[in-house]
Short mmCIF file of C-alpha atoms in Angstrom, two decimals:
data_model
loop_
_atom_site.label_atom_id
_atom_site.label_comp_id
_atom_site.label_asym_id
_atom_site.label_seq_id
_atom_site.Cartn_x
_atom_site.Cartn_y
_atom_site.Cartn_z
CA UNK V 30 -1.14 17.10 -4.47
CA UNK V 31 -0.40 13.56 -6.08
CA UNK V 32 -3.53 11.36 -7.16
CA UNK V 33 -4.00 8.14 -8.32
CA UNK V 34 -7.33 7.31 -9.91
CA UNK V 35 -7.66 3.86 -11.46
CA UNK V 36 -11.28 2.48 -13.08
CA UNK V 37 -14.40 1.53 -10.48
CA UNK V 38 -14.93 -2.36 -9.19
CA UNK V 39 -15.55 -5.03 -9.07
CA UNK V 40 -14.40 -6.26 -12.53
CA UNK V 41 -15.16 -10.17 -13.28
CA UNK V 42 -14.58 -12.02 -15.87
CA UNK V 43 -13.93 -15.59 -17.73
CA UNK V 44 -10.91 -17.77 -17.56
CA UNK V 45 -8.65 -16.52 -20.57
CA UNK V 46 -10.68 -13.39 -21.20
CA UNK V 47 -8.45 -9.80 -22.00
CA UNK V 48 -8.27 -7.78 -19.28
CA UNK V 49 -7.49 -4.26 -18.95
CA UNK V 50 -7.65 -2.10 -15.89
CA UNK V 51 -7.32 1.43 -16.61
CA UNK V 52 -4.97 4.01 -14.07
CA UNK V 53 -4.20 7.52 -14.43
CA UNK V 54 -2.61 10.38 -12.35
CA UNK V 55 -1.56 13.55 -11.27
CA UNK V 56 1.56 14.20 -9.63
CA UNK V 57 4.71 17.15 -9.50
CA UNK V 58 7.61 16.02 -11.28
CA UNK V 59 8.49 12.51 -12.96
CA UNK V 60 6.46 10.30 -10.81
CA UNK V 61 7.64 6.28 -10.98
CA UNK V 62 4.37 4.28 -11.41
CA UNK V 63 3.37 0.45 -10.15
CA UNK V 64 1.02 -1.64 -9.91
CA UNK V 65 0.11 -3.93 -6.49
CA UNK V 66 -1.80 -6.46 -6.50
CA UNK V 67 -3.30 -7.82 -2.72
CA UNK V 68 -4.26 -11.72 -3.12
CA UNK V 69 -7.38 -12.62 -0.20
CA UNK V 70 -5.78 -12.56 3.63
CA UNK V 71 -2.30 -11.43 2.02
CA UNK V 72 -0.34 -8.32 1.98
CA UNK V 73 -0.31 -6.09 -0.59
CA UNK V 74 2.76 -7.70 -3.63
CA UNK V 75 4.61 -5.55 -5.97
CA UNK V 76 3.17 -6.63 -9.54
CA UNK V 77 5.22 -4.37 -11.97
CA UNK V 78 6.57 -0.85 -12.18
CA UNK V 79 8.01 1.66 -14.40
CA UNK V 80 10.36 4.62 -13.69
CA UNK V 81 10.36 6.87 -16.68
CA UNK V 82 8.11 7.81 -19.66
CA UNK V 83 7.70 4.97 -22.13
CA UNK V 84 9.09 2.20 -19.87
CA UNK V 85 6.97 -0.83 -20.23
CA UNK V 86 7.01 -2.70 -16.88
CA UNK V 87 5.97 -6.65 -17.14
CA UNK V 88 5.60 -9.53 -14.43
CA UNK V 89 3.47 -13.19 -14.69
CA UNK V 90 1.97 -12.04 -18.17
CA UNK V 91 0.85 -8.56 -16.83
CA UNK V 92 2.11 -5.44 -18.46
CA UNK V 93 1.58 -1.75 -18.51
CA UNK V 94 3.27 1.18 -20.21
CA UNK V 95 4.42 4.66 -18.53
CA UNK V 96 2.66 7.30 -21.03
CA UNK V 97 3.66 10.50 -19.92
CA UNK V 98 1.17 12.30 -22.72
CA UNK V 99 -1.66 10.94 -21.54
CA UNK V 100 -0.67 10.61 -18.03
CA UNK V 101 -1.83 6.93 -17.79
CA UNK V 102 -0.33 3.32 -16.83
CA UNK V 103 -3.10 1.07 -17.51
CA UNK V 104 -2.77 -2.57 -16.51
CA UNK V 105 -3.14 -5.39 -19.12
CA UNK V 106 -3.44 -8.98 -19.27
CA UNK V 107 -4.01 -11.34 -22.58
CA UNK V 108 -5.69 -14.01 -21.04
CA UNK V 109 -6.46 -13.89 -17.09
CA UNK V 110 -6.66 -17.34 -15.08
CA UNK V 111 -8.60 -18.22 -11.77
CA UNK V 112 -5.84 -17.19 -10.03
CA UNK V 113 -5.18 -13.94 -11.06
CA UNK V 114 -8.18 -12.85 -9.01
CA UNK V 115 -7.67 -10.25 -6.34
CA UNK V 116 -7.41 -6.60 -5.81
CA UNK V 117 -4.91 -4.37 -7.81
CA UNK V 118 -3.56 -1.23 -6.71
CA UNK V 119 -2.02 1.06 -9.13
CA UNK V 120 0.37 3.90 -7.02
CA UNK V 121 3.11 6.21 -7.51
CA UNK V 122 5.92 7.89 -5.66
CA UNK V 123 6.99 11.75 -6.82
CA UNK V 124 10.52 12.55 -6.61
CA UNK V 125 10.12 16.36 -5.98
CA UNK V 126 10.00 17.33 -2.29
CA UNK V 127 12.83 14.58 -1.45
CA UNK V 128 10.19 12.20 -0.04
CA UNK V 129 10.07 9.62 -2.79
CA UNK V 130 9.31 6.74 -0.59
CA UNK V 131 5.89 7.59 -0.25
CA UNK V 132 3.24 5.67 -2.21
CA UNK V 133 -0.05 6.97 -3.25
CA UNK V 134 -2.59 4.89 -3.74
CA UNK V 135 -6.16 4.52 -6.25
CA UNK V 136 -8.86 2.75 -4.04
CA UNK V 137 -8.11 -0.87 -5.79
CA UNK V 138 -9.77 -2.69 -8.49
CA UNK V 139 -11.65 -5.87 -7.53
CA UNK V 140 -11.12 -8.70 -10.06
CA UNK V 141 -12.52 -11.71 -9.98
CA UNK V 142 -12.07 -14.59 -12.81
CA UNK V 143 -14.46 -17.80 -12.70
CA UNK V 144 -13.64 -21.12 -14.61
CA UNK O 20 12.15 -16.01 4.31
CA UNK O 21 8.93 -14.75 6.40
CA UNK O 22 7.33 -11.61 5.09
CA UNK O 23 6.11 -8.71 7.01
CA UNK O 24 4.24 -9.70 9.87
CA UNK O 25 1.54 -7.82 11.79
CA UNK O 26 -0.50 -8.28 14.70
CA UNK O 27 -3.07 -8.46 15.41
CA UNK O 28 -4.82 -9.33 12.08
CA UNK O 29 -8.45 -7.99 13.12
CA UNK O 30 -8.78 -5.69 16.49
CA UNK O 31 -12.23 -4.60 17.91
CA UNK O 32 -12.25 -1.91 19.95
CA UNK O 33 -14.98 0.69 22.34
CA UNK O 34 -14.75 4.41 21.40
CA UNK O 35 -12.66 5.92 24.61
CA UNK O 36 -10.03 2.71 24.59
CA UNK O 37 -6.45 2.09 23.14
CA UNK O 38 -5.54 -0.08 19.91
CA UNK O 39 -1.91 -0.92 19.34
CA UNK O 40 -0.69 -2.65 16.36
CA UNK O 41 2.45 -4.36 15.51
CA UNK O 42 4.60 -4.79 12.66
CA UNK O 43 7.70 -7.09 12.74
CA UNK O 44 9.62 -5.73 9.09
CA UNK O 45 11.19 -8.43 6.93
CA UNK O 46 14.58 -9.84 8.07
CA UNK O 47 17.38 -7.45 7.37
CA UNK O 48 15.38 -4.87 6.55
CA UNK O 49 15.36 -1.04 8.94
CA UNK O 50 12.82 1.23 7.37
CA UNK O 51 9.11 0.45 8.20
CA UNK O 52 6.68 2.10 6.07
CA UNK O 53 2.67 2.76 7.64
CA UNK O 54 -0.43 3.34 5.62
CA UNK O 55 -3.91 3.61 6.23
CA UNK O 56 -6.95 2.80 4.32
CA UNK O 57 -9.96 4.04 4.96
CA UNK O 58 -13.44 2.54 3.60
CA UNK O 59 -13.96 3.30 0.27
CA UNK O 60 -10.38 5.15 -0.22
CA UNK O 61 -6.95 4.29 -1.10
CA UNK O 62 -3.65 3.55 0.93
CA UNK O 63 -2.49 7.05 2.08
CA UNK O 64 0.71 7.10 4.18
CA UNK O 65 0.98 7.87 7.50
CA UNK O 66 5.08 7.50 8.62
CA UNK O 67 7.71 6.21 8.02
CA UNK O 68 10.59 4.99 10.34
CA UNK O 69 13.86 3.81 11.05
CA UNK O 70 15.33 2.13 13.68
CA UNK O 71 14.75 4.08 17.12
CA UNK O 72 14.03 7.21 14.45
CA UNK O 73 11.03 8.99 13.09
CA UNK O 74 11.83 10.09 9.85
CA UNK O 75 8.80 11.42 8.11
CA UNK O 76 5.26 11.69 10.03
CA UNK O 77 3.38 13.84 7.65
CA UNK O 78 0.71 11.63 7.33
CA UNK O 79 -0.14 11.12 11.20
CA UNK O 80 -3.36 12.94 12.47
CA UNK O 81 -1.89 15.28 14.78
CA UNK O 82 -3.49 14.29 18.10
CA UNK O 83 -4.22 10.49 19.57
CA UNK O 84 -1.66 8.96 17.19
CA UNK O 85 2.30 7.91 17.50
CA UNK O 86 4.49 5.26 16.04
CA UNK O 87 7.94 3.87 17.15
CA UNK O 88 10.14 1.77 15.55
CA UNK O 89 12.42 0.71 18.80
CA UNK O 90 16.11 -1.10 18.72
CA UNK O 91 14.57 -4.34 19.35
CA UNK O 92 11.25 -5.30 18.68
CA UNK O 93 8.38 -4.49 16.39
CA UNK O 94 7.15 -1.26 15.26
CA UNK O 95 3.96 -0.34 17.09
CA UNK O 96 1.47 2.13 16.12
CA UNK O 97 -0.45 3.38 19.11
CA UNK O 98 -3.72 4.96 18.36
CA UNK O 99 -5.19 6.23 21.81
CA UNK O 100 -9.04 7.30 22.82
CA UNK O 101 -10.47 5.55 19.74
CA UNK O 102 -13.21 6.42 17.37
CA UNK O 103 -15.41 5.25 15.03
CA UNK O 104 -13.28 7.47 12.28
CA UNK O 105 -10.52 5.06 13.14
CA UNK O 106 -11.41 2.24 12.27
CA UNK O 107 -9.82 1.15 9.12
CA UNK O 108 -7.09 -1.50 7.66
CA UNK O 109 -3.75 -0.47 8.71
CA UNK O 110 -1.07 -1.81 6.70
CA UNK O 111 2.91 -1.44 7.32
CA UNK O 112 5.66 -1.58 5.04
CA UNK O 113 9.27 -2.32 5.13
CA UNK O 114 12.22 -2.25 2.75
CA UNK O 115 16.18 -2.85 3.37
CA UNK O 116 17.08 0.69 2.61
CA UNK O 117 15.59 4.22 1.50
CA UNK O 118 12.55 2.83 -0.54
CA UNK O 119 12.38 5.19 -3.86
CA UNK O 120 16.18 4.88 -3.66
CA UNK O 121 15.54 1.60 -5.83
CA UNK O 122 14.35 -0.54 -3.12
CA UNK O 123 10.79 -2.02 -3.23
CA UNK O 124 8.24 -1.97 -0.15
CA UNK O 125 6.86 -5.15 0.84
CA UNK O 126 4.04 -4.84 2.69
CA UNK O 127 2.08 -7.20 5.49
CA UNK O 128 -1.52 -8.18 5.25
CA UNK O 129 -2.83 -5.33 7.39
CA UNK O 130 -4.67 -4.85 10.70
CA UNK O 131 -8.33 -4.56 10.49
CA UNK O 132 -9.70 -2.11 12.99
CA UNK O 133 -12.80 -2.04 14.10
CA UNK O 134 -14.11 0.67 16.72
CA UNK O 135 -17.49 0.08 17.85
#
């Protein structure tokens, strides 16, 4: 079946450190990809996504690349702030089967950022 | 412009007794989406519904759990004879049509379930 497996937690860092949290995955077909991201005593936001091999999705300085060869969609940031900490949640949805509404989930990537 | 709502935010319940959760989807939008997370796991989907409809309930355990999605009113997922292996954050989902049809699921900020 589909799997999402993104890199352990908790990740912390400095204010305007790179980051880089690193996703890959199995799935049937030609998955979409995205990354969530759950801010404390929220719900869980869409951060980015990317349909198709190659795409490069991008939001609030965040990006991360569909690579179909390696099977990855690792998140990346140039230089986090305070306020980018949270938990991030890479998932897909596989359009074989006809039920391409369902996300799967990694477990989440704690980041936290101090000043 | 209120998001998704749910209700209760944390539930504590005995082993032998009922939870149900709520989930009011964003305005305008018919298709409710429920996941569960377990300690230590991912999101893994449950159902999904529309209005009055179940569409997909692959994801349910087979015994002590049901969902509806009724004409008016929130979406309730009824988990009955709780135990410990319940408890977990619960987290629904809505979108205005056929999420993976384009349309993004917004999600609320979960129930925490606790079964003592």
């Amino acid at each position: 079946g589909d799997s999402v497996t993104q890199m352990e937690g908790p990740v912390t860092l400095s204010e305007e450190a790179f980051l880089t949290i690193n996703c890959t995955y199995t799935a049937t077909g030609y998955p979409s990809l995205f990354w969530y991201v759950q801010y404390p005593g929220e719900g869980l936001q869409l951060l980015l996504k990317a349909t198709k091999a190659d795409d490069k999705g991008s939001n609030k300085g965040f990006e991360a690349t569909y690579r179909k060869e390696t099977t990855s969609f690792h998140l990346e940031k140039g230089s986090v702030q305070v306020s980018d900490s949270a938990v991030y949640f890479c998932a897909l949805t596989s359009n074989s089967g006809g039920s391409n509404y369902k996300l799967t989930f990694g477990k989440g990537t704690l980041l936290t950022v101090n000043p | 412009n209120a998001g998704v709502m749910q209700n209760p935010r944390h539930l504590v319940r005995r082993r032998g007794q009922e939870a149900r959760l709520r989930c009011s989807p964003m305005k305008g939008h018919s298709h409710v989406y429920w996941y569960r997370q377990l300690p230590e796991e991912g999101l893994k989907f449950m159902v999904y519904l529309q209005k009055e409809n179940i569409i997909d309930e692959s994801g349910m355990p087979k015994e002590r759990f049901s969902a509806e999605f009724p004409k008016e009113g929130p979406s309730i997922l009824r988990i009955q004879q709780v135990v410990r292996g319940d408890s977990a954050a619960y987290f629904c989902a809505s979108s205005r049509g056929l999420a993976g049809d384009g349309e993004t699921q917004y999600f609320g900020p979960g129930t925490r379930l606790l079964v003592l």
